[in-house]
Amino acid sequence: MLTKVLTVTDTNINDVALEAACLLKKGELVAIPTETVYGLAAQIYDDAAVKNIFRVKGRPQDNPIIVHISSISMLQELVCDIPSVAYDIIDKFWPGPLTIIFKKNKCISDIITCGMDTVAIRFPVHPVAQKIISCTGIPLAAPSANLSGKPSPTSASHCLHDLDGKVPLIVDGGACDVGVESTVISVVSKNPTILRPGIISLEEIKEVAPNAVVSDSVLRAVKSNEKVESPGMKYKHYSPDCDVVLVDSDQEHFVEYVNTVAKDGDYAMCFQEEYQYLDTPYLTYGSVSDAEEQAHNIFEVLRRLEILGVKKVFIHAPKQTGKSLAVMNRLIRAAGFNVVKIDD
Ligand code: TXA
Ligand code: MG
């Protein structure tokens, strides 16, 4: 299959969205930009198309997919209960980088939810994503548009790298602003529970949902047979094809550790305040104090390490609070939970 890449401009956005919608209505898959990461979309009422998402990505059969909408009226068709706290969360954060898990309506197929009785819904703020969904007129099922296990795609070229020859169209809407996937919060449990941290932090959600909590599986390894609230937590994710060691320490200890143990050809992935002290080659992923900048860069940097053919990388871990929790959650999984903790 030939994969076409269409770049969106101010003048062609309607034509590109119509072309994407036409393919989606025919049951084809299209990679689309969102403000978080690119998504691999299919229309939700075409079971064969949704099954194709799993096949193309190599996605585990028990990892459910997020449904994307472009209006609140679409939400009402898809879910059977919207608790009042969900309205407070929606008012503050939608459209935007937040996915909410509800009890599902019958119209949502078991293929999307992998047999669960809940469904994850996201209303992206990206104008191209919104236009493609509204032109299709049907919500779109879309996981991140990477091959399963690989870093999520934050540009059309990342999508092309993973999906060339496998999908008919990639819509290029430029680099994603946020750079990590949406915060996933369940409103089905007694207290709203963050299952995957994102750029919308617990602290921000607590302003409208004071009882909100973060699931304890966000920063720990989940066993393959463990029953979890969000199946995606079980899998190795975001990994470049090299050994990844996450070093959880202050700057001085990180530099000392890497300079002592790194062998020829090993890399460091570090903050821009510390590269000058390292004896190894390095890539920086932002300022130590800027979680949004780190989130924006991590997947691009993880992909670059793979392209460089790096065998082993030592990543300096970010903080584990606020927006940094999203970055830590991705990096700890990229490292397969291989963490070296050095206390003062
Ligand atoms: O920002 C994003 O969320 C991107 C863009 C494309 O919208 N999408 C994305 O999808 O990251 P994906 O498939 O890579 O991650 C979806 C996560 C998985 O961890 C999955 O297990 C979880 O959401 N999920 C989906 N449906 C769920 C459900 N009913 N209950 C619990 N977790 C669910
Ligand atoms: Mg994903």
Short mmCIF file of C-alpha atoms in Angstrom, two decimals, residues 161-301:
data_model
loop_
_atom_site.label_atom_id
_atom_site.label_comp_id
_atom_site.label_asym_id
_atom_site.label_seq_id
_atom_site.Cartn_x
_atom_site.Cartn_y
_atom_site.Cartn_z
CA HIS A 161 8.69 5.63 10.13
CA ASP A 162 6.35 3.18 11.89
CA LEU A 163 3.45 2.94 9.42
CA ASP A 164 4.88 3.40 5.92
CA GLY A 165 3.09 1.00 3.57
CA LYS A 166 0.53 0.04 6.25
CA VAL A 167 -1.96 2.93 6.08
CA PRO A 168 -3.19 4.96 3.08
CA LEU A 169 -2.90 8.41 4.69
CA ILE A 170 -0.92 10.31 7.32
CA VAL A 171 -2.21 13.83 7.97
CA ASP A 172 0.72 16.11 8.85
CA GLY A 173 -0.39 18.78 11.32
CA GLY A 174 3.15 19.59 12.49
CA ALA A 175 4.82 18.73 15.79
CA CYS A 176 2.48 17.95 18.69
CA ASP A 177 2.41 20.69 21.34
CA VAL A 178 2.18 18.50 24.43
CA GLY A 179 4.31 15.53 23.39
CA VAL A 180 2.98 12.92 25.86
CA GLU A 181 -0.38 11.17 25.71
CA SER A 182 -3.47 12.48 27.47
CA THR A 183 -4.07 12.17 31.19
CA VAL A 184 -6.49 9.22 31.63
CA ILE A 185 -8.96 9.54 34.51
CA SER A 186 -11.73 7.12 35.48
CA VAL A 187 -14.97 8.56 36.89
CA VAL A 188 -16.39 5.06 37.35
CA SER A 189 -14.53 4.42 40.61
CA LYS A 190 -15.68 6.05 43.89
CA ASN A 191 -12.96 8.68 43.71
CA PRO A 192 -11.95 9.94 40.25
CA THR A 193 -8.73 8.02 39.60
CA ILE A 194 -5.86 8.97 37.31
CA LEU A 195 -4.80 5.79 35.52
CA ARG A 196 -2.22 7.45 33.29
CA PRO A 197 -0.62 10.81 34.21
CA GLY A 198 -0.40 13.47 31.52
CA ILE A 199 0.21 17.17 31.17
CA ILE A 200 -3.02 17.86 33.10
CA SER A 201 -1.81 17.07 36.61
CA LEU A 202 -3.53 15.71 39.71
CA GLU A 203 -3.18 19.14 41.35
CA GLU A 204 -5.09 20.80 38.47
CA ILE A 205 -7.81 18.14 38.51
CA LYS A 206 -8.22 18.49 42.28
CA GLU A 207 -9.34 22.10 41.74
CA VAL A 208 -12.64 20.73 40.38
CA ALA A 209 -12.57 17.18 41.81
CA PRO A 210 -11.00 17.41 45.28
CA ASN A 211 -11.30 13.64 45.86
CA ALA A 212 -9.24 12.74 42.79
CA VAL A 213 -6.38 10.30 43.35
CA VAL A 214 -3.57 8.75 41.29
CA SER A 215 -3.56 4.96 40.80
CA ASP A 216 -0.62 3.32 42.54
CA SER A 217 0.32 1.45 39.35
CA VAL A 218 1.49 4.64 37.65
CA LEU A 219 5.11 4.21 38.75
CA ARG A 220 5.38 0.48 39.36
CA ALA A 221 5.65 -2.64 37.24
CA VAL A 222 2.36 -4.48 36.81
CA LYS A 223 2.47 -8.27 36.54
CA SER A 224 1.18 -9.73 33.28
CA ASN A 225 -1.56 -11.71 35.09
CA GLU A 226 -2.52 -8.87 37.47
CA LYS A 227 -6.03 -7.40 37.19
CA VAL A 228 -5.56 -3.68 36.59
CA GLU A 229 -7.90 -0.76 36.01
CA SER A 230 -6.10 0.15 32.79
CA PRO A 231 -4.66 -2.74 30.76
CA GLY A 232 -2.12 -0.44 29.05
CA MET A 233 -0.17 -0.31 32.32
CA LYS A 234 0.93 -3.92 31.90
CA TYR A 235 2.95 -3.53 28.77
CA LYS A 236 6.47 -2.42 27.98
CA HIS A 237 6.13 0.93 26.32
CA TYR A 238 7.92 3.82 24.75
CA SER A 239 11.17 1.87 24.35
CA PRO A 240 13.94 2.61 21.90
CA ASP A 241 15.82 -0.44 20.69
CA CYS A 242 18.64 -0.13 23.27
CA ASP A 243 19.37 -0.76 26.95
CA VAL A 244 17.82 1.98 29.03
CA VAL A 245 18.90 2.77 32.60
CA LEU A 246 16.94 5.41 34.49
CA VAL A 247 19.10 7.16 37.09
CA ASP A 248 17.11 8.69 39.94
CA SER A 249 19.46 11.11 41.69
CA ASP A 250 20.53 14.73 41.94
CA GLN A 251 22.75 16.27 39.27
CA GLU A 252 26.06 15.67 41.04
CA HIS A 253 25.41 11.96 41.56
CA PHE A 254 24.04 11.49 38.03
CA VAL A 255 27.18 13.00 36.49
CA GLU A 256 29.50 11.02 38.78
CA TYR A 257 27.63 7.75 38.11
CA VAL A 258 27.52 8.11 34.32
CA ASN A 259 31.14 9.25 34.07
CA THR A 260 32.17 6.20 36.12
CA VAL A 261 30.13 3.38 34.55
CA ALA A 262 29.48 4.43 30.93
CA LYS A 263 31.46 2.51 28.31
CA ASP A 264 32.56 3.72 24.88
CA GLY A 265 29.50 4.53 22.74
CA ASP A 266 27.04 4.73 25.66
CA TYR A 267 24.89 7.87 25.75
CA ALA A 268 23.35 10.06 28.41
CA MET A 269 19.85 11.58 28.09
CA CYS A 270 20.04 14.51 30.47
CA PHE A 271 18.90 18.01 31.36
CA GLN A 272 20.35 21.02 29.62
CA GLU A 273 21.90 22.24 32.89
CA GLU A 274 24.29 19.27 33.18
CA TYR A 275 25.57 18.05 29.81
CA GLN A 276 28.76 20.08 30.11
CA TYR A 277 29.88 17.93 33.06
CA LEU A 278 29.49 14.62 31.22
CA ASP A 279 32.32 12.70 29.53
CA THR A 280 29.84 10.73 27.38
CA PRO A 281 27.92 11.74 24.27
CA TYR A 282 24.50 13.06 25.26
CA LEU A 283 21.10 14.28 24.11
CA THR A 284 19.25 16.78 26.31
CA TYR A 285 15.50 16.64 26.83
CA GLY A 286 14.87 20.03 28.41
CA SER A 287 15.49 22.06 31.51
CA VAL A 288 15.45 20.26 34.88
CA SER A 289 12.73 22.63 36.08
CA ASP A 290 10.48 22.62 32.98
CA ALA A 291 8.23 19.53 32.86
CA GLU A 292 6.31 20.81 29.82
CA GLU A 293 9.52 21.14 27.83
CA GLN A 294 10.62 17.63 28.91
CA ALA A 295 7.22 16.17 27.93
CA HIS A 296 7.43 17.90 24.56
CA ASN A 297 10.84 16.35 23.82
CA ILE A 298 11.04 12.86 25.34
CA PHE A 299 9.63 10.76 22.51
CA GLU A 300 11.63 12.63 19.85
CA VAL A 301 14.82 12.05 21.87
#
